[in-house]
């Protein structure tokens, strides 16, 4: 990997007068300023330099250390002093005439439209990136981010097919299933729910709503109350700034639902739209496009990120740690893969999101307590066949990164269950997860602890559609066949709306 820069330092007058000083600085630069901070011999190198009428023209190369754009700044600083003092020659600015990065690669880049990259040429195992950057971009590390982006693409194989990591952790003993229908089909037949007007959207009647609330109450009674989780309300319209701090801004775009405000509340401004509708009974979507503002962010996606706004920039007293909170205040929205799925994969879903933060050992301990409670719920109350697997952390997958986290403590445990109607080889369904997210969010949102110890956090998403899909797929729709505790909590079947 090599950086190359052909730059010219613009001077206020002919630099020839300072030739001697310049020569001295150039001669020793590689052993001093251009190698500071680099392992021996790995600093930046001066390939050539010459004096123009009103410029000092320099060619630099470098590897990963003292990259050419940092090197040229150091040279500029070292030259400015003597030229200014002794010869009254000022350095007016810096122009990058040629800036290239060559990266070893086994294939060409699919998407070549990268900001500040003029061209991408692939030949015999090397990608040559030609950049178009100015002093400002060089100062705020744009070339470094371009290199990181390209190296990540090389690593991911550049086609975004994230190799999902999966390691079995635990599996419950087998159960025979007395039901093998598709519960969504059955629920539609029984009128328990109806498809909403939106893509992947459902309207839940009294029965499935009651079931959601029964599951929610089990989580409250068996986990949240005994373990002391406090309920909070996290925002459900998520601003870009939140997703910049959480990392979602790196990759959420294909799957989020965008939110745009009106350009103004002034009714006059909207009169033509309203008139158009009143006359045509069609919503003039084309007209709307001109009248709404830019997207300010999107609908709730991961549910926990906006909670960090509550802690952002704060130092938390030791006595308040570990913090254990949860939110169930609204829906999550994802533009899921096409095709009509049952209630197990929807665009609008209902989740209880648990979040906990504290020192590393507090977070690890809290996670273990949570895992034990879930074990009890799925084995002793919901009577499920299920398993747990160690997978690519959800926050990496949502940033388009595959693999697993650096240490084997940080990561996501997926809870999965078979849906009998999919058959013995059918894909199991992830119905919830538990994650130790390490330092990611306290760092991302600049949250400190009184003791100065690194803060860690974890989160767990309980998907109510998923719990319902798994529970009904395994136990069927007849409450007579449900585990006793669920039957008791469910009570008498709510009266059904009768459609003629
Ligand atoms: N499209 C969907 N339809 C129904 N439930 C979903 C959908 N996407 C996610 N969920 C539920 O939300 C849970 C967590 O989603 S996740 O993306 O895996 N993880 C996160 O977002 C974490 N912030 C924990 O919530 C899933 O296990 C599942 O129960
Ligand atoms: Zn979360």
Short mmCIF file of C-alpha atoms and ligand atoms in Angstrom, two decimals:
data_model
loop_
_atom_site.label_atom_id
_atom_site.label_comp_id
_atom_site.label_asym_id
_atom_site.label_seq_id
_atom_site.Cartn_x
_atom_site.Cartn_y
_atom_site.Cartn_z
CA UNK A 1 0.00 0.00 0.00
CA UNK A 2 1.51 3.35 -1.01
CA UNK A 3 0.57 7.00 -0.81
CA UNK A 4 2.05 9.36 -3.43
CA UNK A 5 1.75 13.18 -3.41
CA UNK A 6 3.07 15.79 -5.81
CA UNK A 7 2.43 19.07 -4.05
CA UNK A 8 3.45 22.65 -4.40
CA UNK A 9 3.81 25.07 -1.52
CA UNK A 10 2.85 28.48 -2.87
CA UNK A 11 5.28 31.22 -1.67
CA UNK A 12 4.74 34.99 -1.47
CA UNK A 13 7.96 35.59 -3.39
CA UNK A 14 10.64 33.70 -5.31
CA UNK A 15 11.95 31.15 -2.79
CA UNK A 16 15.45 31.07 -4.35
CA UNK A 17 16.65 33.45 -1.63
CA UNK A 18 15.99 30.75 0.95
CA UNK A 19 17.55 27.92 -1.08
CA UNK A 20 20.22 27.10 1.48
CA UNK A 21 17.75 26.83 4.36
CA UNK A 22 15.41 24.78 2.24
CA UNK A 23 18.22 22.42 1.23
CA UNK A 24 19.20 21.89 4.87
CA UNK A 25 15.61 21.10 5.94
CA UNK A 26 15.03 18.76 3.01
CA UNK A 27 18.29 16.94 3.64
CA UNK A 28 17.47 16.01 7.23
CA UNK A 29 13.66 15.83 7.05
CA UNK A 30 13.44 12.07 6.44
CA UNK A 31 15.42 11.37 9.63
CA UNK A 32 13.57 13.91 11.73
CA UNK A 33 10.13 15.33 11.07
CA UNK A 34 9.13 12.75 8.46
CA UNK A 35 9.89 9.76 10.64
CA UNK A 36 8.44 11.02 13.97
CA UNK A 37 5.82 8.52 15.14
CA UNK A 38 6.78 5.84 12.62
CA UNK A 39 8.69 2.59 13.22
CA UNK A 40 12.32 2.86 12.00
CA UNK A 41 12.52 3.38 8.28
CA UNK A 42 8.76 3.55 7.80
CA UNK A 43 8.39 7.34 7.69
CA UNK A 44 7.58 9.41 4.63
CA UNK A 45 10.19 9.78 1.85
CA UNK A 46 11.02 12.83 -0.30
CA UNK A 47 11.13 11.57 -3.87
CA UNK A 48 12.15 14.95 -5.31
CA UNK A 49 11.86 18.66 -4.73
CA UNK A 50 12.53 21.81 -6.75
CA UNK A 51 11.94 25.54 -6.58
CA UNK A 52 9.43 27.24 -8.84
CA UNK A 53 9.11 30.98 -9.36
CA UNK A 54 6.72 31.28 -6.47
CA UNK A 55 6.53 27.76 -5.16
CA UNK A 56 8.41 24.86 -3.63
CA UNK A 57 7.44 21.70 -5.53
CA UNK A 58 7.79 18.43 -3.62
CA UNK A 59 7.11 14.77 -4.37
CA UNK A 60 6.46 12.54 -1.37
CA UNK A 61 5.75 8.85 -0.90
CA UNK A 62 4.72 6.98 2.22
CA UNK A 63 3.25 3.74 3.56
CA UNK A 64 0.83 3.58 6.47
CA UNK A 65 2.90 5.84 8.76
CA UNK A 66 3.46 9.62 8.39
CA UNK A 67 1.17 9.58 5.41
CA UNK A 68 2.04 12.02 2.61
CA UNK A 69 -0.70 14.49 3.55
CA UNK A 70 0.60 14.62 7.12
CA UNK A 71 4.18 14.73 5.87
CA UNK A 72 3.57 17.75 3.63
CA UNK A 73 2.00 19.63 6.57
CA UNK A 74 5.09 18.93 8.67
CA UNK A 75 7.36 20.13 5.86
CA UNK A 76 5.23 23.23 5.34
CA UNK A 77 5.57 24.08 9.04
CA UNK A 78 9.35 23.41 9.11
CA UNK A 79 9.94 25.59 6.02
CA UNK A 80 7.65 28.44 7.02
CA UNK A 81 9.77 29.48 9.99
CA UNK A 82 13.21 30.10 8.41
CA UNK A 83 11.70 31.43 5.16
CA UNK A 84 9.52 33.85 7.04
CA UNK A 85 12.07 35.05 9.59
CA UNK A 86 15.27 35.26 7.55
CA UNK A 87 13.88 35.98 4.09
CA UNK A 88 10.44 37.46 4.62
CA UNK A 89 9.01 34.79 2.30
CA UNK A 90 5.58 33.56 3.38
CA UNK A 91 4.06 30.20 2.45
CA UNK A 92 0.65 31.09 1.10
CA UNK A 93 -0.96 27.70 0.65
CA UNK A 94 -0.57 24.15 -0.50
CA UNK A 95 -1.77 22.55 -3.71
CA UNK A 96 -1.95 18.81 -4.31
CA UNK A 97 -1.26 18.38 -8.02
CA UNK A 98 -1.19 14.59 -7.94
CA UNK A 99 -2.43 12.48 -5.01
CA UNK A 100 -2.67 8.69 -5.46
CA UNK A 101 -3.14 5.73 -3.16
CA UNK A 102 -2.29 2.26 -4.42
CA UNK A 103 -3.89 -0.66 -2.58
CA UNK A 104 -3.29 -4.37 -3.16
CA UNK A 105 -6.58 -5.89 -4.39
CA UNK A 106 -7.78 -9.14 -5.86
CA UNK A 107 -10.54 -7.49 -7.89
CA UNK A 108 -11.73 -4.11 -9.12
CA UNK A 109 -14.11 -1.93 -7.09
CA UNK A 110 -17.78 -2.25 -8.06
CA UNK A 111 -18.78 1.23 -6.97
CA UNK A 112 -16.16 3.75 -8.16
CA UNK A 113 -18.18 6.84 -7.17
CA UNK A 114 -16.27 7.67 -3.98
CA UNK A 115 -16.15 11.31 -2.79
CA UNK A 116 -12.82 13.02 -3.69
CA UNK A 117 -11.75 10.03 -5.81
CA UNK A 118 -11.23 11.09 -9.44
CA UNK A 119 -10.52 7.61 -10.80
CA UNK A 120 -10.05 4.00 -9.74
CA UNK A 121 -7.86 1.78 -11.96
CA UNK A 122 -7.36 -1.90 -11.27
CA UNK A 123 -4.45 -3.77 -12.84
CA UNK A 124 -2.35 -6.77 -11.85
CA UNK A 125 -3.35 -6.95 -8.24
CA UNK A 126 -3.34 -3.26 -7.46
CA UNK A 127 -6.08 -0.66 -7.21
CA UNK A 128 -4.79 2.80 -8.09
CA UNK A 129 -6.96 5.55 -6.59
CA UNK A 130 -6.41 9.07 -7.92
CA UNK A 131 -7.69 11.64 -5.45
CA UNK A 132 -8.80 15.21 -6.00
CA UNK A 133 -8.19 16.78 -2.58
CA UNK A 134 -7.29 20.22 -1.29
CA UNK A 135 -5.53 21.33 1.89
CA UNK A 136 -8.76 21.15 3.92
CA UNK A 137 -9.46 17.53 2.93
CA UNK A 138 -5.86 16.58 3.69
CA UNK A 139 -6.11 18.26 7.07
CA UNK A 140 -9.24 16.40 8.10
CA UNK A 141 -8.16 12.93 7.13
CA UNK A 142 -10.27 12.42 4.01
CA UNK A 143 -7.51 10.32 2.34
CA UNK A 144 -7.37 8.09 5.45
CA UNK A 145 -11.12 7.50 5.36
CA UNK A 146 -10.93 6.68 1.65
CA UNK A 147 -8.24 4.10 2.36
CA UNK A 148 -10.28 2.60 5.23
CA UNK A 149 -13.38 2.45 3.06
CA UNK A 150 -11.54 0.68 0.23
CA UNK A 151 -9.76 -1.77 2.55
CA UNK A 152 -13.10 -2.61 4.23
CA UNK A 153 -14.62 -3.26 0.80
CA UNK A 154 -11.69 -5.51 -0.11
CA UNK A 155 -12.21 -7.41 3.14
CA UNK A 156 -15.96 -7.74 2.72
CA UNK A 157 -15.45 -9.02 -0.82
CA UNK A 158 -17.11 -5.79 -1.91
CA UNK A 159 -20.44 -7.41 -2.74
CA UNK A 160 -21.98 -6.75 0.69
CA UNK A 161 -22.87 -10.41 1.14
CA UNK A 162 -22.01 -10.37 4.81
CA UNK A 163 -20.76 -13.79 5.75
CA UNK A 164 -22.98 -14.18 8.83
CA UNK A 165 -21.04 -15.77 11.67
CA UNK A 166 -22.92 -18.54 13.52
CA UNK A 167 -21.82 -20.75 16.43
CA UNK A 168 -24.25 -22.94 18.38
CA UNK A 169 -24.14 -22.16 22.12
CA UNK A 170 -27.02 -24.22 23.55
CA UNK A 171 -30.09 -26.14 22.34
CA UNK A 172 -33.15 -27.29 24.29
CA UNK A 173 -34.16 -30.94 24.13
CA UNK A 174 -36.48 -31.95 21.29
CA UNK A 175 -40.27 -31.72 21.66
CA UNK A 176 -42.84 -33.22 19.40
CA UNK A 177 -45.15 -30.65 17.87
CA UNK A 178 -48.88 -31.21 17.77
CA UNK A 179 -49.33 -28.42 15.21
CA UNK A 180 -47.67 -27.90 11.86
CA UNK A 181 -49.69 -25.22 10.04
CA UNK A 182 -48.49 -21.77 9.12
CA UNK A 183 -49.87 -19.78 12.08
CA UNK A 184 -50.28 -16.60 10.03
CA UNK A 185 -52.53 -18.39 7.52
CA UNK A 186 -54.52 -19.83 10.40
CA UNK A 187 -54.81 -16.48 12.16
CA UNK A 188 -56.06 -14.85 8.97
CA UNK A 189 -58.68 -17.59 8.64
CA UNK A 190 -59.78 -17.11 12.24
CA UNK A 191 -59.89 -13.34 11.77
CA UNK A 192 -57.35 -12.72 14.52
CA UNK A 193 -55.53 -10.16 12.39
CA UNK A 194 -55.63 -8.47 8.99
CA UNK A 195 -53.00 -7.14 6.65
CA UNK A 196 -52.49 -3.40 7.04
CA UNK A 197 -52.50 -1.03 4.07
CA UNK A 198 -48.72 -0.79 4.21
CA UNK A 199 -46.00 -3.15 3.06
CA UNK A 200 -45.25 -5.73 5.76
CA UNK A 201 -47.85 -4.18 8.06
CA UNK A 202 -50.54 -5.90 10.12
CA UNK A 203 -53.58 -4.81 12.10
CA UNK A 204 -53.77 -6.93 15.24
CA UNK A 205 -57.24 -7.81 16.51
CA UNK A 206 -58.06 -8.41 20.19
CA UNK A 207 -56.63 -11.96 20.24
CA UNK A 208 -53.12 -11.36 18.93
CA UNK A 209 -52.98 -8.07 20.80
CA UNK A 210 -53.86 -9.97 23.98
CA UNK A 211 -51.12 -12.48 23.18
CA UNK A 212 -48.55 -9.69 22.67
CA UNK A 213 -49.53 -8.24 26.05
CA UNK A 214 -49.32 -11.66 27.74
CA UNK A 215 -45.75 -12.06 26.44
CA UNK A 216 -44.91 -8.51 27.43
CA UNK A 217 -46.25 -9.10 30.94
CA UNK A 218 -44.21 -12.30 31.27
CA UNK A 219 -41.09 -10.25 30.42
CA UNK A 220 -42.10 -7.66 33.04
CA UNK A 221 -42.91 -10.25 35.75
CA UNK A 222 -40.03 -12.63 35.08
CA UNK A 223 -37.25 -10.24 34.11
CA UNK A 224 -37.85 -6.51 34.32
CA UNK A 225 -39.41 -6.34 37.80
CA UNK A 226 -37.24 -8.92 39.58
CA UNK A 227 -34.03 -7.60 38.00
CA UNK A 228 -35.00 -3.95 38.61
CA UNK A 229 -35.23 -2.63 35.04
CA UNK A 230 -36.85 0.83 34.87
CA UNK A 231 -39.11 1.75 31.98
CA UNK A 232 -38.16 4.70 29.80
CA UNK A 233 -39.54 6.12 26.57
CA UNK A 234 -37.01 6.30 23.73
CA UNK A 235 -37.75 8.61 20.76
CA UNK A 236 -39.19 6.81 17.74
CA UNK A 237 -38.26 9.31 15.04
CA UNK A 238 -34.48 9.03 14.91
CA UNK A 239 -32.40 12.00 13.74
CA UNK A 240 -29.28 11.57 11.57
CA UNK A 241 -27.11 12.79 14.44
CA UNK A 242 -28.11 9.80 16.58
CA UNK A 243 -27.26 7.37 13.79
CA UNK A 244 -23.94 9.13 13.21
CA UNK A 245 -23.02 8.46 16.84
CA UNK A 246 -24.39 4.90 16.80
CA UNK A 247 -22.70 4.02 13.52
CA UNK A 248 -25.95 3.30 11.67
CA UNK A 249 -25.22 6.24 9.35
CA UNK A 250 -22.59 3.97 7.77
CA UNK A 251 -25.09 1.53 6.35
CA UNK A 252 -28.75 1.94 7.27
CA UNK A 253 -29.98 3.58 4.03
CA UNK A 254 -31.35 0.57 2.12
CA UNK A 255 -33.54 -0.59 5.01
CA UNK A 256 -34.82 2.47 6.84
CA UNK A 257 -38.05 4.41 6.47
CA UNK A 258 -37.19 8.09 5.93
CA UNK A 259 -38.94 10.99 7.64
CA UNK A 260 -39.35 14.38 5.95
CA UNK A 261 -41.02 17.46 7.47
CA UNK A 262 -43.28 19.79 5.44
CA UNK A 263 -41.41 22.83 4.12
CA UNK A 264 -43.92 25.04 5.95
CA UNK A 265 -47.12 24.78 8.00
CA UNK A 266 -48.65 27.64 6.07
CA UNK A 267 -51.99 26.23 4.70
CA UNK A 268 -51.76 28.50 1.60
CA UNK A 269 -48.62 26.71 0.59
CA UNK A 270 -50.56 23.44 0.53
CA UNK A 271 -53.76 24.69 -1.02
CA UNK A 272 -52.89 23.42 -4.52
CA UNK A 273 -52.24 19.95 -3.12
CA UNK A 274 -55.52 19.88 -1.23
CA UNK A 275 -57.42 21.21 -4.23
CA UNK A 276 -55.78 18.64 -6.48
CA UNK A 277 -56.90 15.86 -4.15
CA UNK A 278 -60.42 17.22 -3.78
CA UNK A 279 -60.87 17.29 -7.52
CA UNK A 280 -59.08 14.10 -8.53
CA UNK A 281 -59.28 12.03 -5.32
CA UNK A 282 -55.65 11.20 -6.00
CA UNK A 283 -52.80 12.28 -3.74
CA UNK A 284 -50.42 14.34 -5.96
CA UNK A 285 -47.23 12.63 -4.82
CA UNK A 286 -45.15 14.41 -7.48
CA UNK A 287 -46.26 17.78 -6.12
CA UNK A 288 -45.53 16.63 -2.58
CA UNK A 289 -41.91 15.89 -3.45
CA UNK A 290 -41.33 19.59 -4.05
CA UNK A 291 -43.10 20.62 -0.89
CA UNK A 292 -41.44 18.46 1.72
CA UNK A 293 -38.08 19.16 3.33
CA UNK A 294 -35.01 16.92 3.28
CA UNK A 295 -35.16 13.73 5.38
CA UNK A 296 -34.29 14.56 9.00
CA UNK A 297 -33.66 10.88 9.77
CA UNK A 298 -35.95 7.90 9.93
CA UNK A 299 -38.38 5.77 11.85
CA UNK A 300 -37.09 3.71 14.78
CA UNK A 301 -34.88 0.89 13.47
CA UNK A 302 -32.71 -0.58 16.22
CA UNK A 303 -34.71 1.05 19.09
CA UNK A 304 -31.78 1.52 21.52
CA UNK A 305 -29.71 4.26 19.75
CA UNK A 306 -31.99 7.22 20.67
CA UNK A 307 -31.79 6.23 24.37
CA UNK A 308 -28.14 7.29 24.36
CA UNK A 309 -29.20 10.91 23.97
CA UNK A 310 -30.17 10.67 27.65
CA UNK A 311 -26.59 9.86 28.71
CA UNK A 312 -24.64 11.63 25.95
CA UNK A 313 -21.76 13.78 27.24
CA UNK A 314 -22.51 12.89 30.87
CA UNK A 315 -20.36 11.40 33.64
CA UNK A 316 -22.38 8.85 35.58
CA UNK A 317 -22.04 8.50 39.35
CA UNK A 318 -20.79 5.08 40.49
CA UNK A 319 -23.86 4.65 42.70
CA UNK A 320 -26.10 4.79 39.57
CA UNK A 321 -24.31 1.89 37.88
CA UNK A 322 -25.28 -0.51 36.48
CA UNK A 323 -28.16 1.27 34.72
CA UNK A 324 -30.88 -1.16 33.55
CA UNK A 325 -33.72 0.28 31.48
CA UNK A 326 -36.25 -0.82 28.87
CA UNK A 327 -38.54 0.70 26.25
CA UNK A 328 -41.73 -0.65 24.72
CA UNK A 329 -43.18 2.70 23.69
CA UNK A 330 -43.63 2.21 19.98
CA UNK A 331 -42.99 0.48 16.71
CA UNK A 332 -39.81 -0.24 14.77
CA UNK A 333 -39.73 0.03 11.01
CA UNK A 334 -37.52 -1.70 8.46
CA UNK A 335 -37.79 -1.85 4.72
CA UNK A 336 -37.41 -5.64 4.75
CA UNK A 337 -36.67 -7.89 1.78
CA UNK A 338 -39.57 -8.17 -0.66
CA UNK A 339 -42.17 -10.89 -0.81
CA UNK A 340 -45.06 -11.46 1.51
CA UNK A 341 -44.01 -13.03 4.78
CA UNK A 342 -46.17 -14.07 7.69
CA UNK A 343 -45.98 -12.01 10.85
CA UNK A 344 -42.44 -13.22 11.38
CA UNK A 345 -40.83 -10.79 8.96
CA UNK A 346 -42.66 -7.46 8.76
CA UNK A 347 -41.80 -3.85 7.99
CA UNK A 348 -43.51 -2.55 11.15
CA UNK A 349 -42.93 -4.47 14.35
CA UNK A 350 -43.26 -4.25 18.13
CA UNK A 351 -40.28 -4.88 20.36
CA UNK A 352 -39.34 -4.56 24.01
CA UNK A 353 -35.80 -3.18 24.01
CA UNK A 354 -33.71 -3.73 27.14
CA UNK A 355 -30.55 -1.63 27.59
CA UNK A 356 -27.99 -1.90 30.36
CA UNK A 357 -24.73 -0.04 30.98
CA UNK A 358 -21.99 -0.16 33.57
CA UNK A 359 -18.44 -1.39 34.01
CA UNK A 360 -17.38 -4.40 31.95
CA UNK A 361 -17.97 -6.84 34.78
CA UNK A 362 -21.34 -5.29 35.67
CA UNK A 363 -22.45 -5.62 32.03
CA UNK A 364 -21.21 -9.21 31.79
CA UNK A 365 -22.98 -10.07 35.08
CA UNK A 366 -26.22 -8.34 34.02
CA UNK A 367 -26.15 -10.21 30.71
CA UNK A 368 -25.72 -13.53 32.46
CA UNK A 369 -28.70 -12.83 34.78
CA UNK A 370 -30.77 -11.94 31.73
CA UNK A 371 -29.78 -15.10 29.85
CA UNK A 372 -30.78 -17.20 32.90
CA UNK A 373 -34.21 -15.52 33.06
CA UNK A 374 -34.81 -16.12 29.36
CA UNK A 375 -33.81 -19.76 29.82
CA UNK A 376 -36.51 -20.04 32.49
CA UNK A 377 -39.15 -18.31 30.33
CA UNK A 378 -38.60 -20.42 27.21
CA UNK A 379 -38.18 -23.72 29.03
CA UNK A 380 -40.66 -23.46 31.92
CA UNK A 381 -43.31 -20.99 30.75
CA UNK A 382 -43.50 -20.97 26.96
CA UNK A 383 -42.43 -24.61 26.63
CA UNK A 384 -40.52 -24.00 23.40
CA UNK A 385 -38.05 -25.97 21.35
CA UNK A 386 -35.29 -23.38 20.84
CA UNK A 387 -31.52 -22.72 20.77
CA UNK A 388 -28.93 -19.96 21.25
CA UNK A 389 -26.13 -19.09 18.81
CA UNK A 390 -23.15 -16.72 18.90
CA UNK A 391 -23.42 -14.54 15.77
CA UNK A 392 -22.04 -11.46 14.04
CA UNK A 393 -22.88 -8.65 16.48
CA UNK A 394 -26.11 -6.94 15.41
CA UNK A 395 -24.41 -3.52 15.39
CA UNK A 396 -21.75 -4.77 12.97
CA UNK A 397 -24.31 -6.42 10.71
CA UNK A 398 -26.26 -3.14 10.70
CA UNK A 399 -23.11 -1.33 9.57
CA UNK A 400 -22.51 -3.92 6.86
CA UNK A 401 -19.54 -5.55 8.59
CA UNK A 402 -19.20 -9.35 8.77
CA UNK A 403 -17.22 -11.54 11.14
CA UNK A 404 -17.26 -11.25 14.92
CA UNK A 405 -16.13 -8.59 17.34
CA UNK A 406 -12.54 -8.32 18.49
CA UNK A 407 -12.88 -10.04 21.86
CA UNK A 408 -15.02 -13.11 22.46
CA UNK A 409 -17.04 -11.35 25.18
CA UNK A 410 -18.47 -8.63 22.95
CA UNK A 411 -21.11 -9.94 20.60
CA UNK A 412 -24.65 -11.07 19.98
CA UNK A 413 -26.46 -14.22 21.08
CA UNK A 414 -29.36 -14.96 18.76
CA UNK A 415 -32.29 -16.92 20.14
CA UNK A 416 -33.77 -19.12 17.43
CA UNK A 417 -36.63 -21.59 17.18
CA UNK A 418 -37.92 -24.02 14.55
CA UNK A 419 -41.28 -23.33 12.90
CA UNK A 420 -42.72 -26.83 12.36
CA UNK A 421 -44.68 -25.73 9.28
CA UNK A 422 -41.34 -25.03 7.54
CA UNK A 423 -40.53 -28.74 7.82
CA UNK A 424 -37.62 -30.50 9.57
CA UNK A 425 -35.04 -28.80 7.34
CA UNK A 426 -36.84 -25.47 7.54
CA UNK A 427 -34.88 -22.35 8.52
CA UNK A 428 -35.15 -21.54 12.23
CA UNK A 429 -36.42 -18.09 13.16
CA UNK A 430 -34.46 -15.59 15.27
CA UNK A 431 -37.09 -14.47 17.77
CA UNK A 432 -34.88 -12.27 19.97
CA UNK A 433 -31.27 -11.56 20.87
CA UNK A 434 -29.02 -10.55 23.73
CA UNK A 435 -25.87 -8.53 23.02
CA UNK A 436 -22.85 -7.28 24.85
CA UNK A 437 -21.96 -4.21 22.82
CA UNK A 438 -18.67 -3.45 24.61
CA UNK A 439 -17.54 0.15 24.66
CA UNK A 440 -19.21 1.02 21.35
CA UNK A 441 -22.11 3.15 22.58
CA UNK A 442 -20.54 4.84 25.63
CA UNK A 443 -17.67 5.80 23.28
CA UNK A 444 -19.99 6.74 20.44
CA UNK A 445 -22.03 9.00 22.72
CA UNK A 446 -19.16 10.14 24.94
CA UNK A 447 -20.50 8.74 28.24
CA UNK A 448 -18.06 8.52 31.16
CA UNK A 449 -18.10 6.89 34.61
CA UNK A 450 -17.24 8.66 37.87
CA UNK A 451 -14.54 6.07 38.55
CA UNK A 452 -13.06 6.73 35.11
CA UNK A 453 -13.45 3.02 34.33
CA UNK A 454 -14.43 2.23 30.72
CA UNK A 455 -18.21 1.96 30.38
CA UNK A 456 -19.71 -0.99 28.54
CA UNK A 457 -23.32 -1.62 27.52
CA UNK A 458 -25.60 -4.36 26.34
CA UNK A 459 -29.05 -4.61 24.82
CA UNK A 460 -31.70 -7.19 24.13
CA UNK A 461 -34.52 -6.92 21.63
CA UNK A 462 -37.66 -8.97 22.35
CA UNK A 463 -39.69 -9.14 19.16
CA UNK A 464 -43.38 -9.66 19.98
CA UNK A 465 -44.30 -10.71 16.43
CA UNK A 466 -41.46 -13.23 16.57
CA UNK A 467 -42.41 -14.62 19.99
CA UNK A 468 -46.00 -14.97 18.75
CA UNK A 469 -44.96 -16.62 15.48
CA UNK A 470 -42.75 -19.15 17.27
CA UNK A 471 -45.20 -19.81 20.09
CA UNK A 472 -48.18 -20.37 17.78
CA UNK A 473 -46.15 -22.31 15.21
CA UNK A 474 -45.19 -24.79 17.91
CA UNK A 475 -48.37 -24.84 20.04
CA UNK A 476 -51.12 -23.96 17.55
CA UNK A 477 -53.97 -21.51 17.93
CA UNK A 478 -56.13 -23.47 20.38
CA UNK A 479 -55.51 -22.12 23.90
CA UNK A 480 -56.43 -25.60 25.21
CA UNK A 481 -53.05 -26.71 23.89
CA UNK A 482 -51.09 -23.81 25.31
CA UNK A 483 -48.79 -24.15 28.37
CA UNK A 484 -50.80 -23.60 31.57
CA UNK A 485 -49.13 -20.30 32.56
CA UNK A 486 -49.88 -18.74 29.18
CA UNK A 487 -53.47 -20.01 29.26
CA UNK A 488 -53.93 -18.56 32.73
CA UNK A 489 -52.53 -15.17 31.77
CA UNK A 490 -54.48 -15.14 28.51
CA UNK A 491 -57.80 -15.80 30.23
CA UNK A 492 -61.03 -16.18 28.31
CA UNK A 493 -60.85 -15.70 24.51
CA UNK A 494 -61.88 -12.12 23.70
CA UNK A 495 -65.08 -11.86 21.68
CA UNK A 496 -64.36 -11.88 17.97
CA UNK A 497 -65.70 -9.32 15.53
CA UNK A 498 -68.01 -11.29 13.26
CA UNK A 499 -67.74 -10.42 9.54
CA UNK A 500 -70.68 -11.52 7.41
N1 LIG B 1 -38.44 -7.32 10.29
C1 LIG B 1 -38.69 -7.73 11.54
N2 LIG B 1 -39.91 -8.22 11.84
C2 LIG B 1 -40.19 -8.63 13.10
N3 LIG B 1 -39.33 -8.59 14.13
C3 LIG B 1 -38.10 -8.09 13.87
C4 LIG B 1 -37.71 -7.64 12.57
N4 LIG B 1 -36.41 -7.21 12.63
C5 LIG B 1 -36.01 -7.39 13.90
N5 LIG B 1 -37.01 -7.92 14.64
C6 LIG B 1 -36.97 -8.27 16.07
O1 LIG B 1 -36.05 -7.40 16.74
C7 LIG B 1 -35.05 -8.21 17.36
C8 LIG B 1 -33.76 -7.44 17.41
O2 LIG B 1 -33.45 -6.90 16.13
S1 LIG B 1 -31.91 -6.89 15.75
O3 LIG B 1 -31.76 -6.11 14.58
O4 LIG B 1 -31.48 -8.25 15.68
N6 LIG B 1 -31.16 -6.24 17.01
C9 LIG B 1 -31.27 -4.93 17.33
O5 LIG B 1 -31.78 -4.09 16.61
C10 LIG B 1 -30.77 -4.57 18.73
N7 LIG B 1 -30.83 -3.15 18.93
C11 LIG B 1 -31.62 -5.30 19.76
O6 LIG B 1 -32.97 -4.96 19.55
C12 LIG B 1 -34.98 -9.45 16.51
O7 LIG B 1 -34.41 -10.53 17.25
C13 LIG B 1 -36.45 -9.68 16.24
O8 LIG B 1 -37.06 -10.26 17.39
ZN1 LIG B 2 -30.34 -2.50 20.94
#
